[in-house]
Tab-separated table of C-alpha atoms in Angstrom:
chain	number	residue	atom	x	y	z
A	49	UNK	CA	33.724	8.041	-35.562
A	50	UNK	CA	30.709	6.162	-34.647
A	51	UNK	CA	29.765	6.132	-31.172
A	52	UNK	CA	26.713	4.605	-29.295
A	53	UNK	CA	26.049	5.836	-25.754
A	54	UNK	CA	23.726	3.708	-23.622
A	55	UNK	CA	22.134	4.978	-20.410
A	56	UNK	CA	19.017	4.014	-18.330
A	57	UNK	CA	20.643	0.842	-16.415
A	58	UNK	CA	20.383	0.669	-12.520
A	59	UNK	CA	18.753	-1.554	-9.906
A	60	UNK	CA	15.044	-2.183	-10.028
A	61	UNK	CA	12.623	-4.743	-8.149
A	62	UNK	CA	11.033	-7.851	-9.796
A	63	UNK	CA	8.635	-7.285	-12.053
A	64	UNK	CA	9.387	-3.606	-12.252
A	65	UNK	CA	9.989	-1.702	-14.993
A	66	UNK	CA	12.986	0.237	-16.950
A	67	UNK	CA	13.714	2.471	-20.064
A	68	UNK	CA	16.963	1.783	-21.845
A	69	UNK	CA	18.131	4.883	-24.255
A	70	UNK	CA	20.910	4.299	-26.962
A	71	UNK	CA	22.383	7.639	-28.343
A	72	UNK	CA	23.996	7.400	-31.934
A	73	UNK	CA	26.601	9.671	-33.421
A	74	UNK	CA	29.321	9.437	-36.160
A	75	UNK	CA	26.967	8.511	-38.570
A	76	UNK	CA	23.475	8.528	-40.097
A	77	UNK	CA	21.502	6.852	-37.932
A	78	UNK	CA	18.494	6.936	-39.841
A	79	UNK	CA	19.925	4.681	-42.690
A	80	UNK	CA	20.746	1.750	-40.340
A	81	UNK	CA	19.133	-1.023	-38.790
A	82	UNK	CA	19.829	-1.697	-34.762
A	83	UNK	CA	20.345	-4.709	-32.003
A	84	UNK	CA	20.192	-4.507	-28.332
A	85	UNK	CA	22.360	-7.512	-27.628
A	86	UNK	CA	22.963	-8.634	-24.050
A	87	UNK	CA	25.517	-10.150	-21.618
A	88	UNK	CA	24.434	-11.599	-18.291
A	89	UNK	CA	26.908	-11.337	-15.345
A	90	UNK	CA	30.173	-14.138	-16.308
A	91	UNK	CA	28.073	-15.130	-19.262
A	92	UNK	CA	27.950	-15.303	-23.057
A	93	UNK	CA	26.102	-12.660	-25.493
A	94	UNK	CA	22.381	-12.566	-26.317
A	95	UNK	CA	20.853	-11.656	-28.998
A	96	UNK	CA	17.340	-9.301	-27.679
A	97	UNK	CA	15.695	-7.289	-30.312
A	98	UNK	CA	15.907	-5.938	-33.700
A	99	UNK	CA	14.351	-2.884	-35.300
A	100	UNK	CA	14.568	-1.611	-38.774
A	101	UNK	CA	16.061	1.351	-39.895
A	102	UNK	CA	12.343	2.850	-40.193
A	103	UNK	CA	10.928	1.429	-37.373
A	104	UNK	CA	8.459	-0.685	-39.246
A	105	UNK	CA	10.097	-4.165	-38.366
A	106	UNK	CA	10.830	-5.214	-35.244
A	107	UNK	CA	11.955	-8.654	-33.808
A	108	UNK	CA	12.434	-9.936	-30.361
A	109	UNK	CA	13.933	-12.961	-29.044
A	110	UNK	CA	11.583	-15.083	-27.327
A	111	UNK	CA	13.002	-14.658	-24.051
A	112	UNK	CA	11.919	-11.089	-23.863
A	113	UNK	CA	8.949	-10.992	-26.348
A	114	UNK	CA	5.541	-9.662	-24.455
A	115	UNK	CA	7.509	-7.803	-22.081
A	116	UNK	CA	10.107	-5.824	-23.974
A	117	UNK	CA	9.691	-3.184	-26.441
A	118	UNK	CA	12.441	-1.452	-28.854
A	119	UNK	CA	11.668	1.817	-30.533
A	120	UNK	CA	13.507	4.221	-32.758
A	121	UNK	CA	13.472	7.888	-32.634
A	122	UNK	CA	15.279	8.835	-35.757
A	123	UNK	CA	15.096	12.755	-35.285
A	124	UNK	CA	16.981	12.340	-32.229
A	125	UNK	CA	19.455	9.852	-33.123
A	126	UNK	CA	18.187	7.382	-30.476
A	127	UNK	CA	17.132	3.708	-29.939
A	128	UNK	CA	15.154	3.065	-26.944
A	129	UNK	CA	14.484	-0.266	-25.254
A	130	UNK	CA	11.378	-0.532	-22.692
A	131	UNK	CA	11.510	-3.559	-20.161
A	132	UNK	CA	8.416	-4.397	-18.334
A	133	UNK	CA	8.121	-7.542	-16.064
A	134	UNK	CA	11.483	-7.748	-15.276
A	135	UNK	CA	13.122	-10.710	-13.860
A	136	UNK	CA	16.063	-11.464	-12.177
A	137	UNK	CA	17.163	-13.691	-15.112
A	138	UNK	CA	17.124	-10.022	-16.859
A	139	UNK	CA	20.146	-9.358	-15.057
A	140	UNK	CA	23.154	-8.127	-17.500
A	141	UNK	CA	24.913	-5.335	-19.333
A	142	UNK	CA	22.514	-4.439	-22.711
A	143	UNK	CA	24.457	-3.180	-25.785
A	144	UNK	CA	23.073	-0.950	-28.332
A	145	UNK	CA	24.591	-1.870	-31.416
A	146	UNK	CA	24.619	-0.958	-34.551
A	147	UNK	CA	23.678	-3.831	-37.603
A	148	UNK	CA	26.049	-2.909	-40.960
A	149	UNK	CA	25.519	-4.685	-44.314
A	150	UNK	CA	24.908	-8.095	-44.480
A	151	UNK	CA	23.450	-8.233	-41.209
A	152	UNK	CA	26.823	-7.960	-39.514
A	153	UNK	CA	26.543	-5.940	-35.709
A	154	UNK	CA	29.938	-3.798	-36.543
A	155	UNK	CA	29.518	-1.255	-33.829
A	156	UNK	CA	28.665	-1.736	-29.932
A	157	UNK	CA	28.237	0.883	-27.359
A	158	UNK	CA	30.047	0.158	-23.982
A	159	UNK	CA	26.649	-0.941	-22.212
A	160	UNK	CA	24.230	-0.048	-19.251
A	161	UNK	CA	24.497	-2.506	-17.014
A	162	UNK	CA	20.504	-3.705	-15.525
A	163	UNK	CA	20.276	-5.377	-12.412
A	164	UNK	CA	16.768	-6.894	-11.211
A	165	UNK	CA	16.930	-7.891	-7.691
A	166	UNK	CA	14.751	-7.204	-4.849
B	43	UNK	CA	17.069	-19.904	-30.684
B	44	UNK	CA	19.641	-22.115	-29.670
B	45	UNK	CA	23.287	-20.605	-28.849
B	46	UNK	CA	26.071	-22.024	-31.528
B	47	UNK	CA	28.463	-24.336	-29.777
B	48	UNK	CA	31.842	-23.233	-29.168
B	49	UNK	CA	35.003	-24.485	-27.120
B	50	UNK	CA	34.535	-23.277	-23.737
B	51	UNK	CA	38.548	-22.332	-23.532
B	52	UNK	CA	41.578	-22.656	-25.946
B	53	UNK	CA	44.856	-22.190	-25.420
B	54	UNK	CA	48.483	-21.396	-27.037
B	55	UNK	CA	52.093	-19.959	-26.691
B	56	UNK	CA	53.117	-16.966	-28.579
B	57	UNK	CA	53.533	-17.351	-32.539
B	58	UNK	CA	51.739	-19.979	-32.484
B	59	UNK	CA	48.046	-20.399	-34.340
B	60	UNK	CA	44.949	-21.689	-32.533
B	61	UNK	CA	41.499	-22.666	-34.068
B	62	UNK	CA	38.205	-21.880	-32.237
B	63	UNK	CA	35.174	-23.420	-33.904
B	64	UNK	CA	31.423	-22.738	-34.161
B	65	UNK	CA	28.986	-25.075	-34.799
B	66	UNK	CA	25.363	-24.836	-35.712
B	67	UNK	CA	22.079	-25.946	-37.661
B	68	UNK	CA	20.983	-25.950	-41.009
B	69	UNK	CA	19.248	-23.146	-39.841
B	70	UNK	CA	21.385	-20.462	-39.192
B	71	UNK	CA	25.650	-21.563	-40.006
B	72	UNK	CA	24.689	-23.814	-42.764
B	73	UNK	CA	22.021	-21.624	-44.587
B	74	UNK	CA	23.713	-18.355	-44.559
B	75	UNK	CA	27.358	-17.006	-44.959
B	76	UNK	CA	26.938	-14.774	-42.148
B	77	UNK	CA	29.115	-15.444	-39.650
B	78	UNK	CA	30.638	-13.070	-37.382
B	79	UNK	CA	33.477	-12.905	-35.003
B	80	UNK	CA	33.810	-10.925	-32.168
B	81	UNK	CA	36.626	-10.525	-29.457
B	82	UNK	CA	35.807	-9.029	-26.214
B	83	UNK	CA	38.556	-8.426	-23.632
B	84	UNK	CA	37.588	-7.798	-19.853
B	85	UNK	CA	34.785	-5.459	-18.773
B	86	UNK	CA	35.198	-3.807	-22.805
B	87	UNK	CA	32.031	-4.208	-25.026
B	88	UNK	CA	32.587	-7.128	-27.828
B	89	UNK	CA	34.743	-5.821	-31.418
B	90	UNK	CA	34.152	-7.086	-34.694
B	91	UNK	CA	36.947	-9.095	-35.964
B	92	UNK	CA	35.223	-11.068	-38.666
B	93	UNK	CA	32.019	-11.005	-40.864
B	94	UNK	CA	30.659	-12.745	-43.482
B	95	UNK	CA	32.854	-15.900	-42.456
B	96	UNK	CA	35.932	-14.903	-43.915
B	97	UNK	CA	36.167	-11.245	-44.297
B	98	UNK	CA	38.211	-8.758	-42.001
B	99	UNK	CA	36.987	-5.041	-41.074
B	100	UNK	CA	39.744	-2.710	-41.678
B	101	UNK	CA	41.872	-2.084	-38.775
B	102	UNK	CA	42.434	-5.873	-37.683
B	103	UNK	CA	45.424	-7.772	-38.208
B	104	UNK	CA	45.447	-10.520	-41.184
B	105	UNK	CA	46.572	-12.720	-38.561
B	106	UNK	CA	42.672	-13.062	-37.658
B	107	UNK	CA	41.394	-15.698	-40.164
B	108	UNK	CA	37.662	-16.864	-40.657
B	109	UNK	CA	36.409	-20.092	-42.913
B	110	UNK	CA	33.258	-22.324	-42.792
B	111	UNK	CA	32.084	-25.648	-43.674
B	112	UNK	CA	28.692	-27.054	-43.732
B	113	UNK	CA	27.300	-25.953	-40.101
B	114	UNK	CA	30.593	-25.378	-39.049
B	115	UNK	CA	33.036	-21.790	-38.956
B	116	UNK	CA	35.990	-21.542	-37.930
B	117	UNK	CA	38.097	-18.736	-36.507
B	118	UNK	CA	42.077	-19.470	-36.623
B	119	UNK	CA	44.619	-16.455	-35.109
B	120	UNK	CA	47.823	-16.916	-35.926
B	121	UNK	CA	51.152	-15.742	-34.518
B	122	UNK	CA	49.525	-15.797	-31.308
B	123	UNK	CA	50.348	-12.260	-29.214
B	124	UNK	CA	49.982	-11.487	-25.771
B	125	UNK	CA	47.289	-8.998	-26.452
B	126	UNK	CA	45.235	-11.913	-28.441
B	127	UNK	CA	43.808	-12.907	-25.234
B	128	UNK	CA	40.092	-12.488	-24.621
B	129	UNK	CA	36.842	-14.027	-24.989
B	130	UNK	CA	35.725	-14.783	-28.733
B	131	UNK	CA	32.244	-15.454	-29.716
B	132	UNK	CA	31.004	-16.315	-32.916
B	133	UNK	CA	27.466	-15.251	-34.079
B	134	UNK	CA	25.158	-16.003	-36.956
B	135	UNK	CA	22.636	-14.300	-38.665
B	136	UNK	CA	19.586	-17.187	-38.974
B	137	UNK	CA	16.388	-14.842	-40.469
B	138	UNK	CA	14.752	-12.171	-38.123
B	139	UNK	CA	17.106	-13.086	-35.367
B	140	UNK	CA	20.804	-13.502	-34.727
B	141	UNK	CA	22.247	-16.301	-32.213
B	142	UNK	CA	25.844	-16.080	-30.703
B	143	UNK	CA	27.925	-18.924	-29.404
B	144	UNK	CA	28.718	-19.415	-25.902
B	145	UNK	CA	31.849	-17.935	-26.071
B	146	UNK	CA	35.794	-18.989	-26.105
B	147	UNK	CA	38.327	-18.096	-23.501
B	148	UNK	CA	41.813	-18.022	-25.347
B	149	UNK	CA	44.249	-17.770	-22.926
B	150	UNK	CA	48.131	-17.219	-24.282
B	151	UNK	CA	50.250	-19.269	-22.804
């Protein structure tokens, strides 16, 4: 069964920083590309970064590019996102999620939820 | 990186069918078949109901249907069930990113 575990959310100032962690089980993890997709309080889904299943392409939306970072750990079977300069408009539960063939996102973890607020 | 452009809220009685619809560019709808559908109910993360436009993971009813024209998709549930009601966002693949629609409310009746 695949499962994706998020962790890392909480409360943090303006411009202050955060480290997301995904945890991936229930399948290979090193074979498959991954999102971090996120959902602002009442609001719809957003698309925030991409990374291959190697690492060696990333892509960020750019609402977050300059000041968020995704990385891969593939020996551990985790995804990391690192958020720098938040904002309050940062605000929202961030799902890891998992990108199948085709460039369908067929798996989500249940989310960390990231508040920025002074 | 515009959102798609969905129906803020349908509605319907039980059995019957609703349509939400999705509409893009040229850029991301109309250039590839890569829509998805997702239904999230209340405080649960978002499930995949529909990719590639038309095409159903296994596990969800045949009464979720997906189609597309031009710019457009379309997401049609028939025989409407209580359970059916959620929020349902569509979401395109459009070349090194992916942009979702704004979401649908279906509310059953």
């Amino acid at each position: 069964e695949v499962q994706l575990v998020e962790s890392g959310g909480g409360l943090v100032q303006p411009g202050g920083s955060l480290r997301l962690s995904c945890a991936a089980s229930g399948f290979t993890f090193s074979s498959y590309e991954m999102n971090w997709v996120r959902q602002a309080p009442g609001k719809g889904l957003e698309w925030v970064s991409y990374i291959s299943s190697s690492g060696s392409t990333i892509y960020y939306a750019d609402s977050v590019k300059g000041r968020f970072t995704i990385s891969r750990d593939n020996a551990k079977n985790s995804l990391y996102l690192q958020m720098n300069s938040l904002r309050a408009e940062d605000t929202a539960v961030y799902y890891c999620a998992r990108v199948g063939s085709y460039y369908r996102i067929d798996y989500w973890g249940q989310g960390t939820l990231v508040t920025v607020s002074s | 990186q515009s959102a798609l452009t969905q129906p803020a809220s349908v509605s319907g009685s039980p059995g019957q069918s609703i349509t939400i619809s999705c509409t893009g560019t040229s850029s991301d709808v109309g250039s590839y078949n890569l829509v998805s559908w997702y239904q999230q109910h209340p405080g649960k993360a978002p499930k995949l109901m529909i990719y590639e436009g038309s095409k159903r993971p296994s596990g969800v009813s045949n009464r979720f249907s997906g189609s597309k024209s031009g710019n457009t998709a379309s997401l049609t549930i028939s025989g409407l069930q209580a359970e059916d009601e959620a929020d349902y966002y569509c979401c395109s693949y459009a070349g090194s990113h992916w942009v979702f629609g704004g979401g649908t409310k279906l509310t059953v009746l």
